[in-house]
Amino acid sequence: MSDTMAGLLQAGLLLVALAVVYRPLGDYMARVFSTEKHTKAERGLYRLFRVNPGSEQHWKTYASAVIGFSFVSVVLLYLLQRLQAILPWSLGKEPVSPAVAFNTAVSFVTNTNWQSYSPEATMGHFVQMAGLTVQNFLSAAVGLAVAVAVVRGFVRSKTDRLGNFWVDLTRGTIRILLPIAFVAALVLIALGVVQSLKSGVDVLNPDGSTSKIALAPAASQEAIKELGTNGGGIFNANSSHPFENPNAWTNLIEIFLILVIPVSLTRTFGKLVGNTKQGYVLLSVMAGLFTAMLAVTWLSEANASGPAPLAAGANLEGKEQRFGIGLSSLFANATTGTSTGAVNSMHDSYSGLGGGGALLNMLLGEISPGGVGTGLYGILVMAVIAMFLAGLMVGRTPEYLGKKLGKREVTCAAVSMLAMPTVVLLGAGIALMNPGNLAALNNPGAHGLSEVLYAYASAGNNNGSAFAGITVTNDWFQSSLGVAMLLGRFVPILAVLCLAGSLASQRKVPETAGTLPTTGPLFGTMLAGTIVLVAALTFIPALALGPIAEALA
């Protein structure tokens, strides 16, 4: 079987698997966030932390809870890293340096999982399990909670309440993320992913000497790393490491885990707003963008120019032979189309257009289908912008899901939409203006610019993947990328919660003959066009100097 056919077969199996779970998982998540019943474990946690699950919060209180919880998480994760030497299962590792500890704490709390260090050389098992893995669950649950709060803004009328953050956080963690991750970890272990508390194993080299290969509790972290669209690997090679991703079946399962919750959340959205067709429209836009970018990446890598690719029949540099072009492209597209950032191949080795496809996935706002929760509220922001533009064109007050979109709503949506481009372009521009940072680039010219742009796009979008040709270990990159992660995560969250609060306070307006339908192909096309137009107007100049120039060279 050819590499192309194997890739197409895997893509087909992935599509079938997602279709099978789409309805039951989407409906289940809708029930999780709409029921008034609490499990015994949840009630125990509420008593322990003195939470009244029956009380609901104003959007400002909800936002304060999100920010406060995340701040405490950053502090605790930072301290865990700095105190590593005195913790159990430290494996003799020294305390993590202050700059790296700050960057890593921010990274995992914001669901970015950018790693400027070698995990097996820097982190002991305790910090990995009690710190990083815990944040893999909690950061994803925060995204889920915010998305559900935004949906409530469309559903509710004449109220200033969006739910209870602590209840949403607890339910997302206990009822959704934990059980799926537990089953996924068992499946990955059965298929060969390593799960060990040993520091390593000695292997015999051909010359008679021995080397130590690091071991880790990889399967348990790999499951939530992908399911929570986190992306931080327990090994430096991430999902290209055979201990994390040993074969084509684990590769397929990991891609499935990356996509399953963001895709199914469109069904959850449709159920919560009382019209599943609304979710299908969002899903179709996500799927269209995903397919288009997959085609760009796959075709670019399969038909790359240059002596080495022509001799090999494709651009195989930086790719694992057990995955090939098709599965590498599929994984890269899934991980940059969401906020995962995991890699099973080195994106820095992709062709100009192939790497540009991965970069453009992030610059579109990571809404195809986006991260856990973030993808849903991200595309809802773009839907608000699309309906506002449509209202301008026909001279009507724009409406979406029975809510009028006035100055306050559009302002909130615009702030959320513009936060990422501001962080990316300013961060990359300032970094390139600093002569001291140019030494961090291992490649000159257009590819070097792409490396810097990719780094800030990854941080600003809370993705975490990287063009590995750039060295980001100096204090400038550690600090500036950390700030980019914080702004890229929390400015949109504050803006969308403000949007939700404003929408919830309105009374629903009935549909009339002049109401633009939002369940058909016209709205879907308009939404997709708005997404592409916004990204094109914002990033084409930068892309023209980077990946486009490299592709045309």
Coordinates of C-alpha atoms in Angstrom, one line a residue:
M1 CA 0.0 0.0 0.0
S2 CA 1.3 3.4 -0.9
D3 CA 2.0 6.1 1.6
T4 CA -0.8 8.2 0.1
M5 CA -3.4 5.4 0.3
A6 CA -2.4 4.6 3.9
G7 CA -2.8 8.3 4.8
L8 CA -6.2 8.5 3.1
L9 CA -7.4 5.3 4.8
Q10 CA -6.4 6.6 8.2
A11 CA -8.1 9.9 7.5
G12 CA -11.2 8.0 6.5
L13 CA -11.1 5.9 9.7
L14 CA -10.7 9.1 11.7
L15 CA -13.7 10.7 10.1
V16 CA -15.8 7.6 10.8
A17 CA -14.7 7.5 14.4
L18 CA -15.6 11.2 14.9
A19 CA -18.9 10.7 13.3
V20 CA -19.8 7.8 15.5
V21 CA -19.1 9.7 18.8
Y22 CA -20.3 13.1 17.6
R23 CA -23.9 12.8 18.7
P24 CA -23.6 10.8 21.9
L25 CA -20.7 12.8 23.3
G26 CA -22.1 16.1 22.3
D27 CA -25.5 15.3 23.9
Y28 CA -23.7 14.0 27.0
M29 CA -21.7 17.2 27.4
A30 CA -24.9 19.2 27.0
R31 CA -26.5 17.2 29.8
V32 CA -23.4 17.6 32.0
F33 CA -23.6 21.4 31.9
S34 CA -27.4 21.7 32.1
T35 CA -28.4 19.3 34.8
E36 CA -29.0 20.5 38.4
K37 CA -27.9 17.3 40.0
H38 CA -24.5 16.9 41.6
T39 CA -22.6 13.7 42.2
K40 CA -21.4 12.6 45.7
A41 CA -17.8 13.4 44.7
E42 CA -18.8 16.8 43.5
R43 CA -20.7 17.7 46.6
G44 CA -17.7 16.6 48.7
L45 CA -15.5 19.0 46.8
Y46 CA -18.0 21.8 47.1
R47 CA -18.1 21.3 50.9
L48 CA -14.3 21.1 51.1
F49 CA -13.7 24.4 49.2
R50 CA -16.8 26.1 50.6
V51 CA -18.6 26.5 47.3
N52 CA -22.4 27.0 47.1
P53 CA -23.2 25.1 43.9
G54 CA -26.7 26.6 43.8
S55 CA -25.5 30.2 43.5
E56 CA -24.8 31.6 40.1
Q57 CA -22.4 34.4 39.1
H58 CA -22.5 37.7 37.3
W59 CA -20.1 37.7 34.3
K60 CA -17.6 39.8 36.2
T61 CA -17.6 37.4 39.2
Y62 CA -17.3 34.5 36.8
A63 CA -14.4 36.2 35.1
S64 CA -12.8 37.0 38.4
A65 CA -13.0 33.3 39.4
V66 CA -11.3 32.3 36.1
I67 CA -8.5 34.8 36.6
G68 CA -8.1 34.1 40.3
F69 CA -8.0 30.3 39.8
S70 CA -5.5 30.6 37.0
F71 CA -3.2 33.0 39.0
V72 CA -3.1 30.6 41.9
S73 CA -2.4 27.7 39.5
V74 CA 0.6 29.6 38.0
V75 CA 2.0 30.3 41.4
L76 CA 1.7 26.7 42.6
L77 CA 3.1 25.3 39.4
Y78 CA 6.0 27.7 39.6
L79 CA 6.8 26.7 43.2
L80 CA 6.7 23.0 42.4
Q81 CA 9.3 23.5 39.8
R82 CA 11.5 25.7 42.0
L83 CA 11.3 23.2 44.8
Q84 CA 11.8 20.1 42.7
A85 CA 15.1 19.0 44.3
I86 CA 13.4 18.3 47.7
L87 CA 10.3 16.6 46.2
P88 CA 9.8 12.8 45.8
W89 CA 10.5 11.2 42.5
S90 CA 12.7 14.2 41.5
L91 CA 15.2 11.7 40.0
G92 CA 18.0 13.9 41.1
K93 CA 16.9 16.8 39.0
E94 CA 17.9 20.3 40.1
P95 CA 15.4 23.1 40.6
V96 CA 14.1 24.6 37.4
S97 CA 15.6 28.0 36.7
P98 CA 13.3 31.0 37.5
A99 CA 12.8 32.1 33.8
V100 CA 12.0 28.6 32.6
A101 CA 9.8 27.9 35.6
F102 CA 7.8 31.1 35.0
N103 CA 7.5 30.3 31.3
T104 CA 6.4 26.7 31.9
A105 CA 3.9 27.6 34.7
V106 CA 2.2 30.2 32.4
S107 CA 2.4 27.8 29.5
F108 CA 0.6 24.9 31.1
V109 CA -2.0 27.0 33.0
T110 CA -2.9 28.8 29.8
N111 CA -3.3 25.5 27.9
T112 CA -0.3 26.5 25.7
N113 CA 2.2 23.9 26.8
W114 CA 5.1 25.6 25.1
Q115 CA 8.3 23.9 26.2
S116 CA 11.6 25.7 26.1
Y117 CA 13.4 22.8 27.9
S118 CA 14.0 19.1 27.4
P119 CA 11.4 17.4 29.7
E120 CA 13.3 14.2 30.4
A121 CA 16.4 16.2 31.4
T122 CA 14.7 18.9 33.4
M123 CA 11.6 17.6 35.1
G124 CA 11.2 14.7 37.6
H125 CA 8.2 12.5 37.7
F126 CA 6.5 14.3 40.6
V127 CA 6.5 17.7 38.9
Q128 CA 5.4 16.0 35.6
M129 CA 2.5 14.2 37.3
A130 CA 1.4 16.5 40.2
G131 CA 2.1 19.7 38.3
L132 CA 2.0 19.5 34.5
T133 CA -0.5 16.7 34.1
V134 CA -2.9 18.2 36.7
Q135 CA -2.8 21.5 34.7
N136 CA -3.5 19.6 31.5
F137 CA -6.8 18.7 33.0
L138 CA -7.6 22.0 34.7
S139 CA -6.6 24.3 31.8
A140 CA -8.9 22.3 29.5
A141 CA -11.7 22.4 32.0
V142 CA -11.4 26.2 32.2
G143 CA -11.8 26.4 28.5
L144 CA -14.9 24.2 28.6
A145 CA -16.4 26.3 31.4
V146 CA -15.9 29.6 29.6
A147 CA -17.4 28.1 26.4
V148 CA -20.5 27.0 28.3
A149 CA -20.9 30.3 30.0
V150 CA -20.8 32.0 26.6
V151 CA -23.5 29.7 25.2
R152 CA -25.6 30.5 28.2
G153 CA -25.4 34.1 27.2
F154 CA -27.2 33.3 24.0
V155 CA -29.7 31.0 25.7
R156 CA -30.7 33.1 28.7
S157 CA -32.9 36.2 28.7
K158 CA -33.2 39.2 31.2
T159 CA -30.7 37.9 33.6
D160 CA -27.2 38.9 34.8
R161 CA -26.1 35.3 35.7
L162 CA -24.0 33.0 33.6
G163 CA -23.7 30.0 35.9
N164 CA -21.1 29.0 38.5
F165 CA -17.5 28.7 37.4
W166 CA -16.6 26.3 40.1
V167 CA -19.4 24.0 39.2
D168 CA -18.6 24.1 35.5
L169 CA -14.9 23.5 36.2
T170 CA -15.6 20.5 38.5
R171 CA -18.1 18.9 36.1
G172 CA -15.8 19.4 33.1
T173 CA -12.9 17.7 34.9
I174 CA -14.7 14.9 36.7
R175 CA -17.5 14.0 34.2
I176 CA -15.8 14.6 30.9
L177 CA -12.0 14.8 30.9
L178 CA -11.1 12.3 33.6
P179 CA -13.2 9.3 32.4
I180 CA -12.2 9.7 28.7
A181 CA -8.5 10.2 29.6
F182 CA -8.5 7.2 31.8
V183 CA -9.9 4.9 29.1
A184 CA -7.6 6.4 26.5
A185 CA -4.5 5.9 28.7
L186 CA -5.4 2.2 29.1
V187 CA -5.8 1.9 25.3
L188 CA -2.5 3.6 24.7
I189 CA -0.7 1.3 27.2
A190 CA -2.2 -1.7 25.5
L191 CA -0.8 -0.4 22.1
G192 CA 2.7 0.1 23.4
V193 CA 2.9 3.6 24.9
V194 CA 5.3 3.5 27.9
Q195 CA 3.9 4.0 31.5
S196 CA 6.8 3.7 34.0
L197 CA 8.0 5.4 37.2
K198 CA 11.6 4.3 36.5
S199 CA 14.1 7.0 35.6
G200 CA 15.4 5.0 32.6
V201 CA 16.6 1.7 31.3
D202 CA 20.1 0.7 30.2
V203 CA 20.5 -0.6 26.6
L204 CA 23.5 -2.2 25.0
N205 CA 25.1 -0.4 22.1
P206 CA 26.6 -2.2 19.1
D207 CA 30.1 -1.3 20.3
G208 CA 29.5 -3.0 23.7
S209 CA 28.9 0.1 25.7
T210 CA 25.7 0.9 27.5
S211 CA 23.4 4.0 27.3
K212 CA 20.4 5.0 29.4
I213 CA 17.1 5.7 27.7
A214 CA 14.7 7.8 29.8
L215 CA 11.4 6.3 30.9
A216 CA 8.4 8.2 32.2
P217 CA 4.6 7.8 33.0
A218 CA 4.0 8.7 29.3
A219 CA 0.6 7.1 28.6
S220 CA -1.3 8.8 31.4
Q221 CA 0.0 12.2 30.3
E222 CA -0.3 11.5 26.6
A223 CA -4.0 10.8 26.9
I224 CA -4.9 14.1 28.5
K225 CA -2.2 16.0 26.6
E226 CA -4.2 15.2 23.4
L227 CA -7.7 15.1 24.8
G228 CA -7.3 18.5 26.5
T229 CA -5.6 20.0 23.4
N230 CA -2.6 20.7 25.6
G231 CA 0.4 19.3 23.6
G232 CA 3.3 19.3 26.1
G233 CA 5.2 16.1 25.7
I234 CA 6.8 14.1 28.5
F235 CA 9.8 13.5 26.2
N236 CA 11.5 16.2 24.2
A237 CA 10.7 14.6 20.8
N238 CA 7.0 14.8 21.8
S239 CA 4.7 12.6 19.8
S240 CA 7.4 11.6 17.4
H241 CA 9.1 9.7 20.3
P242 CA 8.3 6.0 20.0
F243 CA 7.6 5.8 23.7
E244 CA 4.8 8.4 23.3
N245 CA 3.6 7.4 19.9
P246 CA 4.9 4.0 18.8
N247 CA 2.8 3.1 15.7
A248 CA 0.2 4.1 13.2
W249 CA -2.7 3.0 15.5
T250 CA -1.5 5.2 18.5
N251 CA -1.0 8.0 16.0
L252 CA -4.6 7.7 14.8
I253 CA -6.0 7.5 18.4
E254 CA -4.0 10.6 19.4
I255 CA -5.4 12.6 16.5
F256 CA -8.9 11.4 17.4
L257 CA -8.4 12.5 21.0
I258 CA -7.2 15.9 19.8
L259 CA -10.3 16.5 17.7
V260 CA -13.1 14.7 19.6
I261 CA -14.1 17.3 22.2
P262 CA -13.8 20.4 20.0
V263 CA -15.8 18.7 17.2
S264 CA -18.5 17.3 19.5
L265 CA -18.9 20.7 21.3
T266 CA -20.7 22.0 18.2
R267 CA -23.4 19.4 18.9
T268 CA -23.4 20.5 22.5
F269 CA -23.9 24.1 21.4
G270 CA -26.8 23.1 19.1
K271 CA -28.5 21.1 22.0
L272 CA -28.1 23.9 24.5
V273 CA -29.5 26.6 22.1
G274 CA -32.4 24.3 21.2
N275 CA -31.5 24.0 17.5
T276 CA -28.9 21.3 16.4
K277 CA -28.7 22.9 12.9
Q278 CA -26.9 25.8 14.5
G279 CA -24.2 23.4 15.6
Y280 CA -24.0 21.7 12.2
V281 CA -23.3 25.0 10.5
L282 CA -20.4 25.8 12.8
L283 CA -19.1 22.2 12.3
S284 CA -19.3 22.5 8.5
V285 CA -17.3 25.8 8.6
M286 CA -14.7 24.1 10.8
A287 CA -14.5 21.1 8.6
G288 CA -14.2 23.1 5.5
L289 CA -11.2 25.1 6.8
F290 CA -9.6 22.0 8.3
T291 CA -9.9 20.1 4.9
A292 CA -8.5 23.1 2.9
M293 CA -5.5 23.5 5.1
L294 CA -4.9 19.7 5.2
A295 CA -4.8 19.7 1.4
V296 CA -2.3 22.6 1.4
T297 CA 0.0 20.9 3.8
W298 CA -0.2 17.4 2.4
L299 CA 0.2 18.4 -1.2
S300 CA 3.1 20.7 -0.3
E301 CA 5.0 18.0 1.5
A302 CA 4.2 15.3 -1.1
N303 CA 5.4 17.5 -4.0
A304 CA 8.1 19.6 -2.4
S305 CA 10.9 20.9 -4.7
G306 CA 14.6 20.6 -4.2
P307 CA 17.2 17.9 -4.8
A308 CA 16.6 15.9 -1.6
P309 CA 12.8 15.8 -1.8
L310 CA 12.9 15.0 -5.5
A311 CA 15.3 12.1 -4.9
A312 CA 13.1 10.8 -2.0
G313 CA 9.8 11.4 -3.8
A314 CA 8.6 13.7 -1.1
N315 CA 9.8 16.0 1.7
L316 CA 10.7 13.4 4.3
E317 CA 13.1 15.6 6.3
G318 CA 12.0 15.7 10.0
K319 CA 9.4 13.0 9.6
E320 CA 9.1 9.6 11.1
Q321 CA 9.1 6.8 8.6
R322 CA 6.4 4.9 10.6
F323 CA 4.0 7.8 9.8
G324 CA 5.2 9.2 6.5
I325 CA 3.9 12.2 4.7
G326 CA 0.1 11.6 5.0
L327 CA 0.0 10.9 8.8
S328 CA 2.5 13.6 9.5
S329 CA 0.5 16.2 7.6
L330 CA -2.8 15.0 9.2
F331 CA -1.2 15.2 12.7
A332 CA 0.3 18.7 12.0
N333 CA -3.0 20.0 10.7
A334 CA -5.0 18.6 13.7
T335 CA -2.5 20.0 16.2
T336 CA -2.3 23.5 14.7
G337 CA -6.0 23.6 13.9
T338 CA -6.6 23.1 17.6
S339 CA -4.7 24.6 20.4
T340 CA -2.8 21.3 21.0
G341 CA 0.7 22.0 19.7
A342 CA 1.8 18.4 19.9
V343 CA 4.0 17.2 17.0
N344 CA 4.8 13.9 15.4
S345 CA 7.2 15.6 12.9
M346 CA 9.3 18.7 13.0
H347 CA 7.4 21.6 11.5
D348 CA 10.6 23.5 11.0
S349 CA 11.5 20.9 8.3
Y350 CA 8.4 21.3 6.3
S351 CA 8.5 23.1 3.0
G352 CA 7.7 26.8 2.8
L353 CA 4.1 26.2 1.9
G354 CA 3.6 23.2 4.2
G355 CA 5.0 25.1 7.2
G356 CA 2.9 28.1 6.1
G357 CA -0.2 25.9 6.3
A358 CA 0.5 25.0 9.9
L359 CA 1.2 28.6 10.7
L360 CA -2.0 29.8 8.9
N361 CA -4.1 27.3 10.9
M362 CA -3.1 29.3 14.0
L363 CA -3.4 32.7 12.4
L364 CA -7.0 31.8 11.5
G365 CA -7.6 31.9 15.2
E366 CA -7.5 28.1 15.8
I367 CA -11.2 27.6 15.2
S368 CA -10.9 24.6 12.8
P369 CA -12.0 23.1 15.2
G370 CA -10.0 24.9 17.8
G371 CA -9.1 23.9 21.4
V372 CA -11.3 22.5 24.1
G373 CA -13.9 25.2 24.6
T374 CA -11.7 27.9 23.0
G375 CA -12.6 26.7 19.5
L376 CA -16.3 27.0 20.2
Y377 CA -16.3 30.5 21.7
G378 CA -13.7 31.6 19.1
I379 CA -16.0 30.7 16.2
L380 CA -19.0 32.3 18.0
V381 CA -17.1 35.5 18.2
M382 CA -16.5 35.3 14.4
A383 CA -20.2 34.6 14.0
V384 CA -21.0 37.8 15.8
I385 CA -18.6 39.7 13.6
A386 CA -20.1 38.1 10.5
M387 CA -23.6 39.0 11.5
F388 CA -22.5 42.6 12.2
L389 CA -21.0 42.9 8.8
A390 CA -24.2 41.4 7.2
G391 CA -26.3 43.9 9.1
L392 CA -24.1 46.8 7.8
M393 CA -24.6 45.6 4.2
V394 CA -28.4 45.4 4.4
G395 CA -29.0 48.3 6.7
R396 CA -30.5 46.3 9.6
T397 CA -29.7 45.9 13.3
P398 CA -27.7 42.7 13.3
E399 CA -29.1 39.7 15.3
Y400 CA -27.7 36.3 16.1
L401 CA -29.7 33.5 17.8
G402 CA -32.5 36.0 18.8
K403 CA -30.1 38.5 20.4
K404 CA -29.4 42.0 19.0
L405 CA -25.8 42.8 18.4
G406 CA -25.3 46.4 19.4
K407 CA -22.2 48.5 20.2
R408 CA -21.3 46.7 23.4
E409 CA -21.6 43.2 21.9
V410 CA -19.6 44.1 18.8
T411 CA -16.9 45.8 20.9
C412 CA -16.5 42.8 23.0
A413 CA -16.3 40.5 20.0
A414 CA -13.8 42.9 18.3
V415 CA -11.5 43.0 21.4
S416 CA -11.6 39.2 21.5
M417 CA -10.8 38.9 17.8
L418 CA -8.0 41.5 17.8
A419 CA -6.2 40.3 20.9
M420 CA -4.3 37.5 19.2
P421 CA -3.1 39.5 16.1
T422 CA -1.9 42.3 18.3
V423 CA 0.1 40.0 20.5
V424 CA 1.5 38.1 17.5
L425 CA 2.5 41.0 15.3
L426 CA 3.8 43.2 18.1
G427 CA 5.7 40.4 19.8
A428 CA 7.4 39.2 16.6
G429 CA 8.1 42.7 15.4
I430 CA 9.8 43.7 18.7
A431 CA 11.8 40.5 18.8
L432 CA 13.1 41.0 15.3
M433 CA 14.0 44.6 16.1
N434 CA 16.3 43.5 18.9
P435 CA 19.7 42.6 17.4
G436 CA 20.5 40.3 20.3
N437 CA 17.6 38.0 19.4
L438 CA 18.9 37.3 15.8
A439 CA 21.5 34.9 17.2
A440 CA 18.6 32.7 18.3
L441 CA 17.7 32.0 14.6
N442 CA 19.3 29.0 13.0
N443 CA 18.1 30.0 9.6
P444 CA 18.4 33.3 7.8
G445 CA 16.0 35.2 5.5
A446 CA 12.4 34.2 5.0
H447 CA 12.6 31.0 7.0
G448 CA 14.1 32.8 10.0
L449 CA 11.2 35.3 9.9
S450 CA 8.8 32.4 9.8
E451 CA 10.4 30.9 12.9
V452 CA 9.9 34.1 14.9
L453 CA 6.4 34.7 13.6
Y454 CA 5.5 31.0 14.3
A455 CA 6.8 31.3 17.9
Y456 CA 4.6 34.3 18.8
A457 CA 1.6 32.9 16.8
S458 CA 2.0 29.7 18.8
A459 CA 2.2 31.6 22.1
G460 CA -0.5 34.1 21.3
N461 CA -2.9 31.4 20.2
N462 CA -2.0 29.1 23.2
N463 CA -0.9 26.4 20.8
G464 CA 2.6 25.5 21.9
S465 CA 4.1 23.9 18.8
A466 CA 7.3 25.4 17.4
F467 CA 9.5 25.8 14.4
A468 CA 12.4 24.0 16.2
G469 CA 15.0 26.0 14.4
I470 CA 14.7 28.9 16.8
T471 CA 16.4 28.9 20.2
V472 CA 14.1 30.5 22.8
T473 CA 16.1 29.8 26.0
N474 CA 17.2 33.4 26.7
D475 CA 15.4 35.5 29.2
W476 CA 13.8 37.8 26.5
F477 CA 12.0 34.9 24.8
Q478 CA 11.1 33.2 28.1
S479 CA 9.5 36.4 29.4
S480 CA 8.0 37.8 26.2
L481 CA 6.5 34.5 25.1
G482 CA 5.1 34.1 28.7
V483 CA 3.4 37.5 28.5
A484 CA 2.1 36.6 25.0
M485 CA 0.5 33.4 26.4
L486 CA -1.2 35.3 29.2
L487 CA -2.6 38.0 27.0
G488 CA -3.6 35.5 24.3
R489 CA -5.5 33.4 26.8
F490 CA -7.1 35.9 29.2
V491 CA -7.9 39.0 27.1
P492 CA -10.3 36.9 24.8
I493 CA -11.7 35.1 27.9
L494 CA -12.6 38.4 29.5
A495 CA -14.0 39.8 26.3
V496 CA -16.2 36.8 25.6
L497 CA -17.5 36.7 29.1
C498 CA -18.4 40.4 28.8
L499 CA -20.2 39.5 25.5
A500 CA -22.0 36.7 27.2
G501 CA -23.1 38.9 30.1
S502 CA -24.4 41.5 27.7
L503 CA -26.3 38.9 25.6
A504 CA -27.9 37.3 28.7
S505 CA -29.3 40.6 29.9
Q506 CA -31.3 41.0 26.7
R507 CA -34.8 39.8 25.9
K508 CA -34.9 37.5 22.9
V509 CA -36.4 39.0 19.8
P510 CA -38.6 36.9 17.6
E511 CA -37.6 36.0 14.1
T512 CA -39.2 38.0 11.2
A513 CA -39.2 37.9 7.5
G514 CA -36.1 40.1 7.5
T515 CA -34.1 37.9 9.9
L516 CA -31.0 36.3 8.2
P517 CA -31.2 32.5 8.7
T518 CA -28.2 31.1 10.5
T519 CA -28.8 27.4 9.8
G520 CA -28.1 27.3 6.0
P521 CA -25.2 27.5 3.5
L522 CA -25.5 31.2 3.1
F523 CA -24.5 31.9 6.7
G524 CA -21.9 29.2 6.7
T525 CA -20.3 30.7 3.6
M526 CA -20.4 34.2 5.1
L527 CA -18.9 33.0 8.3
A528 CA -16.0 31.2 6.6
G529 CA -15.4 34.2 4.4
T530 CA -15.3 36.5 7.4
I531 CA -12.7 34.2 9.1
V532 CA -10.5 34.1 6.0
L533 CA -10.9 37.8 5.3
V534 CA -9.9 38.9 8.9
A535 CA -6.8 36.6 8.8
A536 CA -5.9 37.8 5.3
L537 CA -6.1 41.5 6.1
T538 CA -4.2 41.0 9.3
F539 CA -1.4 38.6 8.4
I540 CA -0.8 38.6 4.6
P541 CA 2.0 41.2 4.8
A542 CA 3.9 39.1 7.4
L543 CA 3.2 35.8 5.6
A544 CA 4.4 37.3 2.3
L545 CA 7.8 38.0 3.9
G546 CA 8.0 34.6 5.5
P547 CA 6.4 31.3 4.2
I548 CA 5.1 32.7 0.9
A549 CA 8.5 34.2 0.0
E550 CA 10.2 30.9 0.9
A551 CA 7.7 28.9 -1.1
L552 CA 8.2 31.1 -4.2
A553 CA 12.0 31.1 -3.8

